PDB file of N, CA and C in Angstrom:
ATOM      1  N   MET A   4       5.603  -8.869 -31.290  1.00 50.00           N
ATOM      2  CA  MET A   4       5.185  -7.650 -30.621  1.00 50.00           C
ATOM      3  C   MET A   4       4.812  -7.944 -29.170  1.00 50.00           C
ATOM      4  N   LYS A   5       4.085  -9.042 -28.934  1.00 53.00           N
ATOM      5  CA  LYS A   5       3.701  -9.396 -27.575  1.00 53.00           C
ATOM      6  C   LYS A   5       4.921  -9.688 -26.714  1.00 53.00           C
ATOM      7  N   ASP A   6       5.939 -10.327 -27.298  1.00 51.00           N
ATOM      8  CA  ASP A   6       7.157 -10.649 -26.554  1.00 51.00           C
ATOM      9  C   ASP A   6       7.879  -9.388 -26.110  1.00 51.00           C
ATOM     10  N   ALA A   7       7.890  -8.372 -26.948  1.00 49.00           N
ATOM     11  CA  ALA A   7       8.549  -7.111 -26.601  1.00 49.00           C
ATOM     12  C   ALA A   7       7.833  -6.432 -25.438  1.00 49.00           C
ATOM     13  N   LYS A   8       6.507  -6.454 -25.467  1.00 50.00           N
ATOM     14  CA  LYS A   8       5.741  -5.854 -24.375  1.00 50.00           C
ATOM     15  C   LYS A   8       5.916  -6.635 -23.083  1.00 50.00           C
ATOM     16  N   ALA A   9       5.970  -7.948 -23.168  1.00 49.00           N
ATOM     17  CA  ALA A   9       6.181  -8.788 -21.987  1.00 49.00           C
ATOM     18  C   ALA A   9       7.553  -8.515 -21.390  1.00 49.00           C
ATOM     19  N   ALA A  10       8.563  -8.382 -22.239  1.00 47.00           N
ATOM     20  CA  ALA A  10       9.915  -8.095 -21.762  1.00 47.00           C
ATOM     21  C   ALA A  10       9.966  -6.716 -21.111  1.00 47.00           C
ATOM     22  N   GLU A  11       9.254  -5.755 -21.682  1.00 48.00           N
ATOM     23  CA  GLU A  11       9.214  -4.401 -21.125  1.00 48.00           C
ATOM     24  C   GLU A  11       8.589  -4.410 -19.739  1.00 48.00           C
ATOM     25  N   LYS A  12       7.517  -5.178 -19.559  1.00 48.00           N
ATOM     26  CA  LYS A  12       6.860  -5.274 -18.256  1.00 48.00           C
ATOM     27  C   LYS A  12       7.785  -5.896 -17.221  1.00 48.00           C
ATOM     28  N   LYS A  13       8.547  -6.903 -17.613  1.00 49.00           N
ATOM     29  CA  LYS A  13       9.462  -7.561 -16.690  1.00 49.00           C
ATOM     30  C   LYS A  13      10.563  -6.608 -16.236  1.00 49.00           C
ATOM     31  N   GLU A  14      10.997  -5.712 -17.130  1.00 49.00           N
ATOM     32  CA  GLU A  14      12.068  -4.779 -16.802  1.00 49.00           C
ATOM     33  C   GLU A  14      11.579  -3.618 -15.956  1.00 49.00           C
ATOM     34  N   THR A  15      10.296  -3.343 -15.970  1.00 52.00           N
ATOM     35  CA  THR A  15       9.750  -2.246 -15.188  1.00 52.00           C
ATOM     36  C   THR A  15       9.783  -2.620 -13.710  1.00 52.00           C
ATOM     37  N   LYS A  16      10.467  -1.810 -12.935  1.00 60.00           N
ATOM     38  CA  LYS A  16      10.567  -2.078 -11.505  1.00 60.00           C
ATOM     39  C   LYS A  16       9.898  -0.946 -10.747  1.00 60.00           C
ATOM     40  N   ILE A  17       9.241  -1.311  -9.682  1.00 67.00           N
ATOM     41  CA  ILE A  17       8.629  -0.294  -8.849  1.00 67.00           C
ATOM     42  C   ILE A  17       9.707   0.258  -7.937  1.00 67.00           C
ATOM     43  N   ILE A  18       9.878   1.543  -7.966  1.00 79.00           N
ATOM     44  CA  ILE A  18      10.899   2.190  -7.154  1.00 79.00           C
ATOM     45  C   ILE A  18      10.344   2.396  -5.759  1.00 79.00           C
ATOM     46  N   PRO A  19      11.026   1.847  -4.757  1.00 84.00           N
ATOM     47  CA  PRO A  19      10.550   2.055  -3.383  1.00 84.00           C
ATOM     48  C   PRO A  19      10.500   3.543  -3.041  1.00 84.00           C
ATOM     49  N   SER A  20       9.485   3.917  -2.335  1.00 93.00           N
ATOM     50  CA  SER A  20       9.365   5.289  -1.855  1.00 93.00           C
ATOM     51  C   SER A  20       8.883   5.211  -0.415  1.00 93.00           C
ATOM     52  N   LYS A  21       8.737   6.352   0.222  1.00 95.00           N
ATOM     53  CA  LYS A  21       8.265   6.337   1.611  1.00 95.00           C
ATOM     54  C   LYS A  21       6.741   6.374   1.700  1.00 95.00           C
ATOM     55  N   PHE A  22       6.076   6.280   0.556  1.00 96.00           N
ATOM     56  CA  PHE A  22       4.615   6.258   0.502  1.00 96.00           C
ATOM     57  C   PHE A  22       4.128   4.907  -0.010  1.00 96.00           C
ATOM     58  N   ILE A  23       3.097   4.387   0.646  1.00 96.00           N
ATOM     59  CA  ILE A  23       2.467   3.159   0.162  1.00 96.00           C
ATOM     60  C   ILE A  23       0.978   3.412  -0.030  1.00 96.00           C
ATOM     61  N   GLN A  24       0.398   2.643  -0.930  1.00 95.00           N
ATOM     62  CA  GLN A  24      -1.051   2.694  -1.123  1.00 95.00           C
ATOM     63  C   GLN A  24      -1.623   1.343  -0.738  1.00 95.00           C
ATOM     64  N   ILE A  25      -2.658   1.380   0.074  1.00 95.00           N
ATOM     65  CA  ILE A  25      -3.353   0.168   0.485  1.00 95.00           C
ATOM     66  C   ILE A  25      -4.706   0.168  -0.219  1.00 95.00           C
ATOM     67  N   GLU A  26      -4.970  -0.892  -0.965  1.00 94.00           N
ATOM     68  CA  GLU A  26      -6.239  -1.024  -1.680  1.00 94.00           C
ATOM     69  C   GLU A  26      -6.972  -2.272  -1.202  1.00 94.00           C
ATOM     70  N   ASN A  27      -8.239  -2.318  -1.510  1.00 93.00           N
ATOM     71  CA  ASN A  27      -9.119  -3.446  -1.191  1.00 93.00           C
ATOM     72  C   ASN A  27      -9.462  -3.505   0.303  1.00 93.00           C
ATOM     73  N   LEU A  28      -9.483  -2.343   0.934  1.00 91.00           N
ATOM     74  CA  LEU A  28      -9.941  -2.266   2.323  1.00 91.00           C
ATOM     75  C   LEU A  28     -11.452  -2.482   2.350  1.00 91.00           C
ATOM     76  N   GLN A  29     -12.000  -2.704   3.518  1.00 85.00           N
ATOM     77  CA  GLN A  29     -13.450  -2.806   3.637  1.00 85.00           C
ATOM     78  C   GLN A  29     -14.056  -1.451   3.290  1.00 85.00           C
ATOM     79  N   ALA A  30     -15.171  -1.462   2.627  1.00 79.00           N
ATOM     80  CA  ALA A  30     -15.804  -0.218   2.180  1.00 79.00           C
ATOM     81  C   ALA A  30     -16.145   0.712   3.335  1.00 79.00           C
ATOM     82  N   ASN A  31     -16.396   0.180   4.500  1.00 77.00           N
ATOM     83  CA  ASN A  31     -16.788   1.014   5.639  1.00 77.00           C
ATOM     84  C   ASN A  31     -15.647   1.207   6.637  1.00 77.00           C
ATOM     85  N   PHE A  32     -14.387   1.081   6.166  1.00 84.00           N
ATOM     86  CA  PHE A  32     -13.277   1.195   7.096  1.00 84.00           C
ATOM     87  C   PHE A  32     -13.199   2.606   7.670  1.00 84.00           C
ATOM     88  N   SER A  33     -12.701   2.696   8.881  1.00 85.00           N
ATOM     89  CA  SER A  33     -12.539   3.997   9.536  1.00 85.00           C
ATOM     90  C   SER A  33     -11.052   4.292   9.696  1.00 85.00           C
ATOM     91  N   LYS A  34     -10.747   5.536   9.997  1.00 87.00           N
ATOM     92  CA  LYS A  34      -9.359   5.929  10.224  1.00 87.00           C
ATOM     93  C   LYS A  34      -8.792   5.159  11.420  1.00 87.00           C
ATOM     94  N   LEU A  35      -9.606   4.926  12.426  1.00 90.00           N
ATOM     95  CA  LEU A  35      -9.169   4.170  13.601  1.00 90.00           C
ATOM     96  C   LEU A  35      -8.797   2.731  13.212  1.00 90.00           C
ATOM     97  N   MET A  36      -9.599   2.106  12.362  1.00 89.00           N
ATOM     98  CA  MET A  36      -9.291   0.751  11.895  1.00 89.00           C
ATOM     99  C   MET A  36      -7.966   0.736  11.131  1.00 89.00           C
ATOM    100  N   LEU A  37      -7.748   1.754  10.325  1.00 91.00           N
ATOM    101  CA  LEU A  37      -6.518   1.858   9.545  1.00 91.00           C
ATOM    102  C   LEU A  37      -5.314   2.060  10.467  1.00 91.00           C
ATOM    103  N   GLU A  38      -5.473   2.907  11.481  1.00 93.00           N
ATOM    104  CA  GLU A  38      -4.390   3.124  12.446  1.00 93.00           C
ATOM    105  C   GLU A  38      -4.032   1.829  13.163  1.00 93.00           C
ATOM    106  N   GLU A  39      -5.033   1.022  13.509  1.00 93.00           N
ATOM    107  CA  GLU A  39      -4.778  -0.268  14.163  1.00 93.00           C
ATOM    108  C   GLU A  39      -4.025  -1.206  13.218  1.00 93.00           C
ATOM    109  N   LEU A  40      -4.352  -1.164  11.952  1.00 92.00           N
ATOM    110  CA  LEU A  40      -3.723  -2.029  10.964  1.00 92.00           C
ATOM    111  C   LEU A  40      -2.236  -1.715  10.794  1.00 92.00           C
ATOM    112  N   ILE A  41      -1.864  -0.434  10.845  1.00 95.00           N
ATOM    113  CA  ILE A  41      -0.480  -0.040  10.554  1.00 95.00           C
ATOM    114  C   ILE A  41       0.375   0.238  11.788  1.00 95.00           C
ATOM    115  N   LYS A  42      -0.211   0.196  12.976  1.00 94.00           N
ATOM    116  CA  LYS A  42       0.526   0.628  14.168  1.00 94.00           C
ATOM    117  C   LYS A  42       1.740  -0.236  14.505  1.00 94.00           C
ATOM    118  N   SER A  43       1.757  -1.480  14.067  1.00 94.00           N
ATOM    119  CA  SER A  43       2.882  -2.352  14.390  1.00 94.00           C
ATOM    120  C   SER A  43       4.071  -2.177  13.443  1.00 94.00           C
ATOM    121  N   TYR A  44       3.938  -1.319  12.458  1.00 96.00           N
ATOM    122  CA  TYR A  44       5.023  -1.086  11.509  1.00 96.00           C
ATOM    123  C   TYR A  44       5.778   0.182  11.898  1.00 96.00           C
ATOM    124  N   PRO A  45       7.098   0.061  12.116  1.00 95.00           N
ATOM    125  CA  PRO A  45       7.885   1.219  12.543  1.00 95.00           C
ATOM    126  C   PRO A  45       7.998   2.267  11.441  1.00 95.00           C
ATOM    127  N   GLY A  46       8.108   3.507  11.858  1.00 97.00           N
ATOM    128  CA  GLY A  46       8.357   4.592  10.912  1.00 97.00           C
ATOM    129  C   GLY A  46       7.135   5.223  10.298  1.00 97.00           C
ATOM    130  N   VAL A  47       5.946   4.907  10.780  1.00 97.00           N
ATOM    131  CA  VAL A  47       4.737   5.520  10.212  1.00 97.00           C
ATOM    132  C   VAL A  47       4.729   7.003  10.564  1.00 97.00           C
ATOM    133  N   GLU A  48       4.661   7.830   9.542  1.00 96.00           N
ATOM    134  CA  GLU A  48       4.561   9.273   9.740  1.00 96.00           C
ATOM    135  C   GLU A  48       3.095   9.696   9.854  1.00 96.00           C
ATOM    136  N   GLY A  49       2.242   9.025   9.100  1.00 94.00           N
ATOM    137  CA  GLY A  49       0.831   9.365   9.169  1.00 94.00           C
ATOM    138  C   GLY A  49       0.043   8.877   7.975  1.00 94.00           C
ATOM    139  N   ILE A  50      -1.254   9.024   8.105  1.00 94.00           N
ATOM    140  CA  ILE A  50      -2.177   8.676   7.030  1.00 94.00           C
ATOM    141  C   ILE A  50      -2.346   9.926   6.177  1.00 94.00           C
ATOM    142  N   VAL A  51      -1.913   9.840   4.938  1.00 92.00           N
ATOM    143  CA  VAL A  51      -1.977  10.988   4.030  1.00 92.00           C
ATOM    144  C   VAL A  51      -3.383  11.146   3.477  1.00 92.00           C
ATOM    145  N   GLU A  52      -3.966  10.017   3.119  1.00 89.00           N
ATOM    146  CA  GLU A  52      -5.298  10.032   2.513  1.00 89.00           C
ATOM    147  C   GLU A  52      -6.012   8.740   2.869  1.00 89.00           C
ATOM    148  N   ALA A  53      -7.256   8.844   3.235  1.00 87.00           N
ATOM    149  CA  ALA A  53      -8.077   7.666   3.506  1.00 87.00           C
ATOM    150  C   ALA A  53      -9.400   7.857   2.791  1.00 87.00           C
ATOM    151  N   ASP A  54      -9.621   7.042   1.779  1.00 82.00           N
ATOM    152  CA  ASP A  54     -10.800   7.181   0.922  1.00 82.00           C
ATOM    153  C   ASP A  54     -11.719   5.981   1.134  1.00 82.00           C
ATOM    154  N   GLY A  55     -12.646   6.123   2.058  1.00 76.00           N
ATOM    155  CA  GLY A  55     -13.574   5.051   2.383  1.00 76.00           C
ATOM    156  C   GLY A  55     -14.380   4.541   1.207  1.00 76.00           C
ATOM    157  N   PRO A  56     -15.018   5.437   0.422  1.00 75.00           N
ATOM    158  CA  PRO A  56     -15.832   4.953  -0.696  1.00 75.00           C
ATOM    159  C   PRO A  56     -15.039   4.127  -1.722  1.00 75.00           C
ATOM    160  N   ASN A  57     -13.771   4.467  -1.921  1.00 82.00           N
ATOM    161  CA  ASN A  57     -12.951   3.719  -2.879  1.00 82.00           C
ATOM    162  C   ASN A  57     -12.124   2.627  -2.205  1.00 82.00           C
ATOM    163  N   ALA A  58     -12.267   2.488  -0.902  1.00 87.00           N
ATOM    164  CA  ALA A  58     -11.624   1.422  -0.124  1.00 87.00           C
ATOM    165  C   ALA A  58     -10.111   1.403  -0.286  1.00 87.00           C
ATOM    166  N   LYS A  59      -9.494   2.605  -0.235  1.00 92.00           N
ATOM    167  CA  LYS A  59      -8.035   2.660  -0.310  1.00 92.00           C
ATOM    168  C   LYS A  59      -7.495   3.782   0.562  1.00 92.00           C
ATOM    169  N   ALA A  60      -6.191   3.681   0.839  1.00 94.00           N
ATOM    170  CA  ALA A  60      -5.545   4.679   1.692  1.00 94.00           C
ATOM    171  C   ALA A  60      -4.088   4.843   1.271  1.00 94.00           C
ATOM    172  N   ILE A  61      -3.539   6.006   1.600  1.00 95.00           N
ATOM    173  CA  ILE A  61      -2.123   6.280   1.348  1.00 95.00           C
ATOM    174  C   ILE A  61      -1.478   6.591   2.693  1.00 95.00           C
ATOM    175  N   ILE A  62      -0.372   5.894   2.961  1.00 96.00           N
ATOM    176  CA  ILE A  62       0.330   6.022   4.226  1.00 96.00           C
ATOM    177  C   ILE A  62       1.740   6.524   3.952  1.00 96.00           C
ATOM    178  N   GLU A  63       2.212   7.461   4.779  1.00 96.00           N
ATOM    179  CA  GLU A  63       3.580   7.965   4.661  1.00 96.00           C
ATOM    180  C   GLU A  63       4.435   7.373   5.777  1.00 96.00           C
ATOM    181  N   PHE A  64       5.632   6.945   5.407  1.00 97.00           N
ATOM    182  CA  PHE A  64       6.617   6.438   6.349  1.00 97.00           C
ATOM    183  C   PHE A  64       7.818   7.384   6.378  1.00 97.00           C
ATOM    184  N   ASN A  65       8.684   7.207   7.363  1.00 97.00           N
ATOM    185  CA  ASN A  65       9.834   8.103   7.472  1.00 97.00           C
ATOM    186  C   ASN A  65      10.970   7.732   6.518  1.00 97.00           C
ATOM    187  N   SER A  66      10.899   6.562   5.887  1.00 96.00           N
ATOM    188  CA  SER A  66      11.927   6.156   4.929  1.00 96.00           C
ATOM    189  C   SER A  66      11.373   5.067   4.007  1.00 96.00           C
ATOM    190  N   PRO A  67      11.990   4.909   2.840  1.00 95.00           N
ATOM    191  CA  PRO A  67      11.585   3.816   1.959  1.00 95.00           C
ATOM    192  C   PRO A  67      11.769   2.439   2.603  1.00 95.00           C
ATOM    193  N   ASP A  68      12.786   2.290   3.457  1.00 95.00           N
ATOM    194  CA  ASP A  68      13.002   0.996   4.120  1.00 95.00           C
ATOM    195  C   ASP A  68      11.840   0.656   5.054  1.00 95.00           C
ATOM    196  N   SER A  69      11.358   1.636   5.797  1.00 96.00           N
ATOM    197  CA  SER A  69      10.206   1.403   6.676  1.00 96.00           C
ATOM    198  C   SER A  69       8.971   1.055   5.864  1.00 96.00           C
ATOM    199  N   ALA A  70       8.789   1.758   4.754  1.00 96.00           N
ATOM    200  CA  ALA A  70       7.640   1.487   3.878  1.00 96.00           C
ATOM    201  C   ALA A  70       7.739   0.085   3.284  1.00 96.00           C
ATOM    202  N   LYS A  71       8.948  -0.334   2.928  1.00 95.00           N
ATOM    203  CA  LYS A  71       9.149  -1.660   2.347  1.00 95.00           C
ATOM    204  C   LYS A  71       8.730  -2.757   3.332  1.00 95.00           C
ATOM    205  N   PHE A  72       9.069  -2.572   4.594  1.00 95.00           N
ATOM    206  CA  PHE A  72       8.694  -3.534   5.634  1.00 95.00           C
ATOM    207  C   PHE A  72       7.162  -3.664   5.698  1.00 95.00           C
ATOM    208  N   ALA A  73       6.465  -2.535   5.617  1.00 96.00           N
ATOM    209  CA  ALA A  73       4.997  -2.556   5.665  1.00 96.00           C
ATOM    210  C   ALA A  73       4.408  -3.204   4.413  1.00 96.00           C
ATOM    211  N   VAL A  74       4.973  -2.919   3.248  1.00 96.00           N
ATOM    212  CA  VAL A  74       4.480  -3.538   2.012  1.00 96.00           C
ATOM    213  C   VAL A  74       4.616  -5.049   2.098  1.00 96.00           C
ATOM    214  N   MET A  75       5.767  -5.512   2.562  1.00 95.00           N
ATOM    215  CA  MET A  75       5.990  -6.960   2.670  1.00 95.00           C
ATOM    216  C   MET A  75       5.033  -7.600   3.671  1.00 95.00           C
ATOM    217  N   GLY A  76       4.712  -6.899   4.750  1.00 95.00           N
ATOM    218  CA  GLY A  76       3.833  -7.461   5.768  1.00 95.00           C
ATOM    219  C   GLY A  76       2.351  -7.364   5.460  1.00 95.00           C
ATOM    220  N   LEU A  77       1.957  -6.309   4.767  1.00 96.00           N
ATOM    221  CA  LEU A  77       0.532  -6.069   4.544  1.00 96.00           C
ATOM    222  C   LEU A  77       0.002  -6.574   3.203  1.00 96.00           C
ATOM    223  N   ASN A  78       0.852  -6.672   2.194  1.00 96.00           N
ATOM    224  CA  ASN A  78       0.361  -7.116   0.890  1.00 96.00           C
ATOM    225  C   ASN A  78      -0.174  -8.540   1.010  1.00 96.00           C
ATOM    226  N   ARG A  79      -1.383  -8.734   0.545  1.00 95.00           N
ATOM    227  CA  ARG A  79      -2.108 -10.011   0.582  1.00 95.00           C
ATOM    228  C   ARG A  79      -2.582 -10.388   1.990  1.00 95.00           C
ATOM    229  N   PHE A  80      -2.534  -9.441   2.915  1.00 93.00           N
ATOM    230  CA  PHE A  80      -3.053  -9.663   4.271  1.00 93.00           C
ATOM    231  C   PHE A  80      -4.560  -9.848   4.182  1.00 93.00           C
ATOM    232  N   LYS A  81      -5.077 -10.872   4.825  1.00 91.00           N
ATOM    233  CA  LYS A  81      -6.522 -11.134   4.797  1.00 91.00           C
ATOM    234  C   LYS A  81      -7.211 -10.230   5.818  1.00 91.00           C
ATOM    235  N   VAL A  82      -8.155  -9.429   5.348  1.00 84.00           N
ATOM    236  CA  VAL A  82      -8.794  -8.428   6.208  1.00 84.00           C
ATOM    237  C   VAL A  82     -10.138  -8.842   6.784  1.00 84.00           C
ATOM    238  N   ASP A  83     -10.694  -9.916   6.285  1.00 82.00           N
ATOM    239  CA  ASP A  83     -11.979 -10.363   6.835  1.00 82.00           C
ATOM    240  C   ASP A  83     -12.180 -11.847   6.596  1.00 82.00           C
ATOM    241  N   SER A  84     -13.258 -12.356   7.111  1.00 86.00           N
ATOM    242  CA  SER A  84     -13.525 -13.797   7.034  1.00 86.00           C
ATOM    243  C   SER A  84     -13.851 -14.284   5.618  1.00 86.00           C
ATOM    244  N   SER A  85     -14.135 -13.358   4.711  1.00 87.00           N
ATOM    245  CA  SER A  85     -14.429 -13.764   3.333  1.00 87.00           C
ATOM    246  C   SER A  85     -13.161 -14.087   2.548  1.00 87.00           C
ATOM    247  N   GLY A  86     -12.005 -13.764   3.119  1.00 87.00           N
ATOM    248  CA  GLY A  86     -10.734 -14.019   2.440  1.00 87.00           C
ATOM    249  C   GLY A  86     -10.232 -12.844   1.626  1.00 87.00           C
ATOM    250  N   ARG A  87     -10.893 -11.697   1.747  1.00 88.00           N
ATOM    251  CA  ARG A  87     -10.454 -10.497   1.014  1.00 88.00           C
ATOM    252  C   ARG A  87      -9.012 -10.170   1.411  1.00 88.00           C
ATOM    253  N   GLU A  88      -8.161  -9.949   0.409  1.00 93.00           N
ATOM    254  CA  GLU A  88      -6.765  -9.635   0.658  1.00 93.00           C
ATOM    255  C   GLU A  88      -6.463  -8.192   0.283  1.00 93.00           C
ATOM    256  N   LEU A  89      -5.611  -7.561   1.091  1.00 94.00           N
ATOM    257  CA  LEU A  89      -5.176  -6.210   0.780  1.00 94.00           C
ATOM    258  C   LEU A  89      -4.213  -6.243  -0.403  1.00 94.00           C
ATOM    259  N   LYS A  90      -4.224  -5.173  -1.159  1.00 96.00           N
ATOM    260  CA  LYS A  90      -3.246  -4.975  -2.226  1.00 96.00           C
ATOM    261  C   LYS A  90      -2.434  -3.755  -1.801  1.00 96.00           C
ATOM    262  N   VAL A  91      -1.157  -3.965  -1.553  1.00 96.00           N
ATOM    263  CA  VAL A  91      -0.309  -2.887  -1.025  1.00 96.00           C
ATOM    264  C   VAL A  91       0.926  -2.752  -1.889  1.00 96.00           C
ATOM    265  N   ASP A  92       1.257  -1.515  -2.247  1.00 95.00           N
ATOM    266  CA  ASP A  92       2.448  -1.273  -3.054  1.00 95.00           C
ATOM    267  C   ASP A  92       2.940   0.150  -2.836  1.00 95.00           C
ATOM    268  N   PHE A  93       4.152   0.399  -3.301  1.00 94.00           N
ATOM    269  CA  PHE A  93       4.726   1.740  -3.237  1.00 94.00           C
ATOM    270  C   PHE A  93       4.035   2.639  -4.252  1.00 94.00           C
ATOM    271  N   ILE A  94       3.966   3.905  -3.941  1.00 92.00           N
ATOM    272  CA  ILE A  94       3.511   4.890  -4.920  1.00 92.00           C
ATOM    273  C   ILE A  94       4.421   6.104  -4.826  1.00 92.00           C
ATOM    274  N   GLN A  95       4.466   6.848  -5.899  1.00 79.00           N
ATOM    275  CA  GLN A  95       5.175   8.120  -5.891  1.00 79.00           C
ATOM    276  C   GLN A  95       4.147   9.177  -5.548  1.00 79.00           C
ATOM    277  N   TRP A  96       4.411   9.956  -4.545  1.00 63.00           N
ATOM    278  CA  TRP A  96       3.446  10.936  -4.058  1.00 63.00           C
ATOM    279  C   TRP A  96       4.125  12.284  -3.940  1.00 63.00           C
ATOM    280  N   LYS A  97       3.480  13.304  -4.459  1.00 66.00           N
ATOM    281  CA  LYS A  97       4.029  14.661  -4.340  1.00 66.00           C
ATOM    282  C   LYS A  97       3.508  15.282  -3.079  1.00 66.00           C
ATOM    283  N   GLU A  98       4.445  15.733  -2.259  1.00 58.00           N
ATOM    284  CA  GLU A  98       4.046  16.338  -0.967  1.00 58.00           C
ATOM    285  C   GLU A  98       3.607  17.761  -1.160  1.00 58.00           C
TER     286      GLU A  98
END
């Protein structure tokens, strides 16, 4: 039974979308800090949601390819001197 579940997890692929979710931000992050973090990635359409208390944000890009570039660059990015790393991945978002 465990082998079947493990195989199912391996087959599950995250479908790239033009939306990414950034988690593990600093609890007191501001929209300005978030804009500075993403400004070097082409195709940013805007910040859809920024939830300071939960330390996460959702960013919209103009294409899945642009979002993929940001996921590759930001995932595991160290955000502070303690070694905290961002967790970044695609999400499906209803506009």
